[in-house]
Coordinates of C-alpha atoms in Angstrom, one line a residue:
M44 CA 0.0 0.0 0.0
K45 CA 1.4 3.4 -1.0
P46 CA 2.2 5.5 2.2
L47 CA 0.1 8.6 2.9
R48 CA 1.4 12.0 2.4
E49 CA 3.7 13.5 4.9
V50 CA 2.2 15.7 7.7
T51 CA 4.2 18.1 9.8
V52 CA 2.9 18.2 13.6
L53 CA 4.1 20.4 16.4
I54 CA 3.9 18.9 20.0
T55 CA 4.5 21.2 23.1
A56 CA 6.2 20.5 26.4
A57 CA 8.4 18.2 24.3
G58 CA 10.9 17.8 27.0
N59 CA 8.5 16.0 29.4
V60 CA 9.5 12.7 30.9
F61 CA 6.8 10.8 29.0
M62 CA 7.5 12.3 25.6
P63 CA 9.3 9.0 24.2
G64 CA 6.0 7.2 24.3
T65 CA 3.9 10.2 22.9
T66 CA 6.3 10.6 20.0
A67 CA 6.3 6.9 19.2
C68 CA 2.5 7.1 18.8
L69 CA 3.0 9.7 16.1
T70 CA 6.1 8.5 14.2
K71 CA 5.5 4.8 14.4
N72 CA 1.8 4.9 13.0
G73 CA 2.2 2.4 10.2
E74 CA 0.8 4.7 7.5
R75 CA 2.9 7.8 6.9
K76 CA 5.9 9.9 7.7
I77 CA 5.1 12.5 10.5
R78 CA 7.6 15.3 10.5
L79 CA 7.5 16.2 14.2
I80 CA 8.5 19.7 15.5
G81 CA 9.1 20.0 19.4
A82 CA 8.6 23.0 21.6
D83 CA 9.6 23.3 25.1
M84 CA 10.7 25.8 27.7
N85 CA 14.2 24.1 28.0
D86 CA 16.8 24.2 25.3
D87 CA 17.6 20.6 25.4
K88 CA 19.4 18.7 22.5
T89 CA 18.4 15.3 23.7
M90 CA 15.0 16.1 22.3
L91 CA 16.6 15.7 18.7
E92 CA 16.3 11.9 19.4
M93 CA 12.6 12.1 19.4
V94 CA 11.6 15.1 17.0
D95 CA 12.9 16.4 13.7
A96 CA 13.5 19.9 15.0
Y97 CA 12.8 21.7 18.3
Y98 CA 12.4 25.2 19.5
P99 CA 12.7 26.8 23.1
V100 CA 9.6 28.7 23.9
P101 CA 8.3 30.8 26.7
R102 CA 6.0 29.2 29.4
G103 CA 2.5 28.4 28.2
D104 CA 0.9 31.3 30.2
D105 CA 3.5 33.8 29.0
P106 CA 1.9 36.7 27.0
A107 CA 4.6 36.0 24.3
Y108 CA 4.0 32.3 24.0
I109 CA 1.3 32.3 21.2
D110 CA 3.3 34.7 19.0
V111 CA 6.4 32.6 19.3
L112 CA 4.4 29.4 18.6
L113 CA 2.8 31.1 15.4
D114 CA 6.2 32.0 14.3
I115 CA 7.5 28.3 14.5
C116 CA 4.2 27.1 12.8
K117 CA 4.9 29.6 9.9
K118 CA 8.5 28.7 9.6
E119 CA 8.0 24.9 9.7
K120 CA 4.6 24.9 7.8
V121 CA 3.0 22.9 10.6
E122 CA -0.4 21.4 10.0
V123 CA -1.4 20.3 13.5
V124 CA -0.6 21.5 16.9
L125 CA -1.2 18.9 19.8
P126 CA -0.8 20.5 23.2
I127 CA 0.4 18.6 26.3
M128 CA 0.2 21.2 29.2
S129 CA -3.1 22.3 30.7
V130 CA -1.6 25.8 31.3
E131 CA -1.4 26.5 27.7
L132 CA -4.9 25.4 26.5
N133 CA -7.0 28.5 27.0
A134 CA -4.4 30.7 25.3
L135 CA -4.4 28.3 22.4
A136 CA -8.2 28.1 22.1
G137 CA -8.5 31.8 22.3
N138 CA -6.1 32.2 19.3
R139 CA -7.3 29.4 17.2
D140 CA -8.3 31.7 14.4
R141 CA -4.8 33.0 14.3
F142 CA -3.4 29.7 13.7
E143 CA -6.0 28.5 11.1
A144 CA -5.3 31.8 9.1
I145 CA -1.7 30.3 8.4
G146 CA -3.1 26.8 7.9
T147 CA -2.4 25.3 11.2
K148 CA -5.1 23.3 13.2
V149 CA -4.9 23.3 17.1
G150 CA -6.0 20.2 18.9
V151 CA -7.9 21.8 21.7
S152 CA -11.5 22.2 22.9
D153 CA -13.4 25.4 22.6
I154 CA -12.7 27.9 25.3
E155 CA -16.2 27.7 26.9
A156 CA -15.7 23.9 27.5
L157 CA -12.1 24.4 28.7
N158 CA -13.1 27.0 31.2
I159 CA -15.0 24.2 33.0
A160 CA -13.0 21.1 32.2
N161 CA -9.6 22.7 32.8
D162 CA -10.6 24.1 36.3
K163 CA -11.2 21.5 39.0
L164 CA -13.7 23.5 41.0
K165 CA -15.7 24.7 38.0
L166 CA -15.7 20.9 36.8
F167 CA -17.0 19.6 40.1
D168 CA -19.6 22.4 40.4
Y169 CA -20.7 21.5 36.8
L170 CA -20.9 17.8 37.4
S171 CA -22.9 18.4 40.5
S172 CA -25.3 20.6 38.8
V173 CA -26.1 18.0 36.0
E174 CA -25.9 15.2 38.6
I175 CA -23.0 13.3 37.0
P176 CA -21.2 11.4 39.9
C177 CA -17.9 13.2 41.1
A178 CA -16.1 13.0 44.5
A179 CA -17.6 14.8 47.4
Y180 CA -15.9 18.1 47.7
Q181 CA -15.7 21.6 49.3
A182 CA -13.8 24.7 47.9
V183 CA -11.6 26.4 50.3
H184 CA -10.1 29.9 50.1
S185 CA -8.5 30.3 53.6
M186 CA -6.8 28.2 56.4
E187 CA -9.9 28.2 58.6
E188 CA -12.1 27.0 55.6
L189 CA -9.4 24.2 55.1
K190 CA -9.6 23.1 58.6
K191 CA -13.3 23.1 58.6
A192 CA -13.7 21.3 55.3
V193 CA -11.3 18.3 56.1
Q194 CA -13.2 17.7 59.3
A195 CA -16.5 17.9 57.5
L196 CA -15.3 15.2 55.2
G197 CA -14.2 13.0 58.0
Y198 CA -10.6 13.9 58.9
P199 CA -8.7 12.7 61.1
E200 CA -10.7 9.4 61.3
K201 CA -10.6 9.3 57.4
R202 CA -8.2 10.1 54.6
V203 CA -9.1 13.3 52.8
C204 CA -7.6 14.6 49.3
L205 CA -6.4 18.0 48.8
K206 CA -5.8 19.5 45.5
V207 CA -5.1 23.2 44.0
T208 CA -7.9 24.0 41.6
N209 CA -5.6 25.0 38.7
G210 CA -2.8 22.3 39.3
S211 CA -1.6 20.0 36.7
G212 CA -0.5 16.3 37.3
S213 CA 0.3 15.7 41.0
R214 CA 1.3 19.4 41.5
G215 CA -0.6 20.9 44.5
F216 CA -2.0 17.4 45.5
R217 CA -1.9 15.7 48.9
I218 CA -3.6 12.8 50.6
L219 CA -4.3 13.8 54.2
D220 CA -3.8 10.8 56.5
A221 CA -3.5 11.6 60.3
S222 CA -2.3 7.9 60.9
Q223 CA 0.9 8.4 58.8
S224 CA 4.0 7.7 60.8
K225 CA 6.8 10.1 59.9
F226 CA 9.2 7.3 60.7
D227 CA 7.5 5.0 58.4
A228 CA 7.4 7.6 55.7
F229 CA 11.1 8.3 56.1
M230 CA 12.0 4.6 56.1
H231 CA 9.7 3.2 53.5
Q232 CA 8.5 6.0 51.2
K233 CA 10.1 8.0 48.6
P234 CA 10.5 11.8 49.5
T235 CA 8.0 12.6 46.7
S236 CA 5.1 10.7 48.5
C237 CA 1.7 12.4 48.4
F238 CA 0.8 11.5 51.9
A239 CA 0.8 14.4 54.5
T240 CA -0.9 15.3 57.7
L241 CA -3.1 18.5 58.0
D242 CA -0.4 20.1 60.2
E243 CA 2.2 19.4 57.6
V244 CA 0.0 21.0 54.9
I245 CA -0.6 24.1 57.1
D246 CA 3.1 24.5 57.7
I247 CA 3.7 24.6 53.9
L248 CA 0.7 26.9 53.0
S249 CA 1.8 29.2 55.9
E250 CA 4.8 30.2 53.8
A251 CA 2.5 31.3 50.8
L252 CA 2.1 35.0 50.1
Y253 CA -1.7 34.2 49.3
F254 CA -3.8 31.3 50.0
P255 CA -4.4 29.3 46.7
E256 CA -7.8 28.2 45.9
M257 CA -8.1 24.5 46.6
L258 CA -10.6 21.6 46.7
V259 CA -10.9 19.3 49.7
M260 CA -12.3 16.0 48.4
E261 CA -13.3 12.7 49.8
Y262 CA -10.7 9.9 49.6
L263 CA -12.0 7.0 47.3
P264 CA -10.7 3.6 48.4
G265 CA -11.6 1.5 45.3
N266 CA -10.0 0.8 42.0
E267 CA -8.5 3.8 40.0
Y268 CA -8.8 4.1 36.2
T269 CA -7.5 6.4 33.6
V270 CA -9.7 6.9 30.4
D271 CA -8.4 8.4 27.2
L272 CA -10.8 9.1 24.4
L273 CA -10.9 10.9 21.1
A274 CA -14.0 13.1 20.6
D275 CA -15.3 15.4 17.8
H276 CA -17.1 18.3 19.5
G277 CA -18.8 16.1 22.0
K278 CA -19.1 13.0 19.9
V279 CA -16.9 10.2 21.1
L280 CA -15.1 8.4 18.4
Y281 CA -12.9 6.2 20.5
N282 CA -13.1 5.4 24.1
C283 CA -10.3 3.4 26.1
C284 CA -9.9 2.5 29.7
R285 CA -7.0 1.2 31.8
K286 CA -7.2 0.2 35.4
S287 CA -4.1 0.9 37.8
M288 CA -2.2 -2.1 39.1
N289 CA 0.5 0.0 40.8
M290 CA 0.5 3.7 41.5
E291 CA 3.3 5.9 42.8
N292 CA 2.7 9.6 43.6
S293 CA -0.6 9.6 41.6
I294 CA 1.1 8.2 38.4
M295 CA 0.0 4.8 37.1
L296 CA 3.2 2.7 36.7
D297 CA 1.5 -0.7 35.9
G298 CA -2.0 -1.1 34.3
I299 CA -4.2 -3.2 32.4
V300 CA -6.4 -2.2 29.5
E301 CA -10.2 -3.2 30.4
D302 CA -13.5 -2.8 28.7
N303 CA -15.1 -1.3 31.9
K304 CA -18.5 0.0 30.5
A305 CA -19.6 1.8 33.5
V306 CA -16.3 3.9 33.5
K307 CA -16.2 4.5 29.8
E308 CA -19.9 5.5 29.7
L309 CA -19.2 8.0 32.6
C310 CA -16.4 9.7 30.8
A311 CA -18.5 9.7 27.3
T312 CA -21.4 11.5 29.2
V313 CA -19.0 14.3 30.6
T314 CA -17.5 14.7 27.2
E315 CA -20.8 14.9 25.4
S316 CA -22.3 17.3 28.0
L317 CA -19.5 19.7 27.7
G318 CA -18.9 19.3 23.9
L319 CA -15.1 18.4 24.5
D320 CA -13.0 18.1 21.4
G321 CA -9.9 16.1 20.5
N322 CA -7.8 14.0 23.0
I323 CA -9.3 14.1 26.4
G324 CA -8.2 12.2 29.5
F325 CA -10.1 11.4 32.7
D326 CA -9.1 10.1 36.2
I327 CA -11.7 7.9 37.8
R328 CA -11.9 6.1 41.0
D329 CA -14.5 3.6 42.7
R330 CA -16.3 4.3 45.8
E331 CA -16.4 1.6 48.4
D332 CA -19.5 0.3 46.8
G333 CA -18.0 0.0 43.4
T334 CA -19.5 3.1 41.9
P335 CA -17.2 4.9 39.6
V336 CA -16.9 8.8 40.0
I337 CA -15.0 11.6 38.2
M338 CA -11.8 12.7 40.0
E339 CA -10.4 14.9 37.3
C340 CA -10.5 15.9 33.5
N341 CA -7.6 16.6 31.3
P342 CA -8.6 18.1 28.0
R343 CA -5.4 17.3 26.2
I344 CA -3.0 14.4 25.6
T345 CA -2.1 12.5 28.8
A346 CA 1.1 10.7 29.9
G347 CA -0.6 7.2 29.8
I348 CA -2.0 7.4 26.1
P349 CA 0.8 5.1 24.5
T350 CA -0.9 2.2 26.3
F351 CA -3.8 2.3 24.2
A352 CA -1.7 2.6 20.9
A353 CA 0.0 -0.6 22.2
A354 CA -3.6 -2.0 22.6
G355 CA -4.6 -1.0 19.0
V356 CA -6.0 2.4 19.4
N357 CA -3.3 5.2 18.6
L358 CA -5.3 8.2 19.9
P359 CA -2.8 10.9 19.1
Y360 CA -2.3 9.8 15.4
L361 CA -6.0 9.3 15.0
N362 CA -6.6 12.8 16.2
V363 CA -4.1 14.1 13.6
K364 CA -5.8 12.2 10.8
R365 CA -9.4 13.6 12.2
M366 CA -7.9 17.1 12.0
I367 CA -6.8 16.9 8.5
G368 CA -10.0 15.5 7.3
E369 CA -9.2 11.8 6.7
K370 CA -11.6 8.9 7.3
L371 CA -11.0 7.3 10.6
P372 CA -10.6 3.5 10.7
I373 CA -12.4 0.9 13.0
C374 CA -9.9 -0.1 15.8
E375 CA -10.1 -3.3 17.8
Q376 CA -8.9 -2.9 21.3
K377 CA -6.7 -5.7 22.8
Y378 CA -8.2 -5.9 26.2
G379 CA -5.9 -7.5 28.8
T380 CA -2.8 -5.4 27.5
I381 CA -0.6 -4.7 30.4
V382 CA 1.8 -1.7 30.8
K383 CA 4.9 -1.5 32.9
R384 CA 6.7 1.7 32.8
R385 CA 10.4 1.8 33.1
W386 CA 12.9 4.5 32.6
M387 CA 15.0 5.3 29.4
E388 CA 18.1 7.3 29.1
M389 CA 19.1 10.0 26.4
Y390 CA 22.6 11.5 26.1
T391 CA 24.0 14.6 24.6
E392 CA 27.5 16.3 24.8
E393 CA 28.1 19.3 27.1

């Protein structure tokens, strides 16, 4: 079969630790050559092992970020931009017309949907208003509100979760557990452990110049899942679910691809309700009775997405095909596919 035409794709945050798997989804697609351009805050030559060219750029929330990205897209004749970081999504959505004017499509939802999905408090408020299951929560804006909220959700007898509303990944996230032994944590947990006591978190927040808006959420003891799907303005095209087998610092190290219909339907309902578009990720956890509830929505490519490519559904590449107007194939998922994450080194000269 004759290869399809070459496409130039720009991927942001190209220096992230999960980039090798993400780039493999695009470059090892089995159909065509993808000319891959990387953009990142860091000027790191090891990225040239993964991309054809890379450019240092400002932070995603820097006022100059969009102009710099537009210049790169013009120079490299980029057809598709695939964003990785939550902080850049609103700026990209708000400037979609400028990119399309130079022939570049941006893989991001409309700004109205992002304003909800990309803000954890707004997302939970929205889910509650339309009666879609999410973790029990309270918003807090001061130390006194924090103390009252954790008590209302059962602390210190129960574990409680704390999350900054505009945090990304595990930034600004802690599991409050009053039973945690500091000696046990010192001896048996890595320094990056997410567990803390309320007093420890209060000490941390006391150093801040202002109190960040945070969510206090119930701790859910059941199975944890990540769902990645591809949507076309709310219509779900592909829907993939993975159950955690081993978590470390809120990152799934080992997992298995499952056909959990309840979990997948829950994520599809949110996607359709908000009209989300492109690559979308969800974090789901079961309550004690096995009911799945939404923990988080990431309206972008997520770190775990290569797992589903290995299972037969290459979501980043399928999104590229969708965005350039190609017919999408029927994909058979290989349920039971297991992922085990391990490190990979890259080298360059000084």
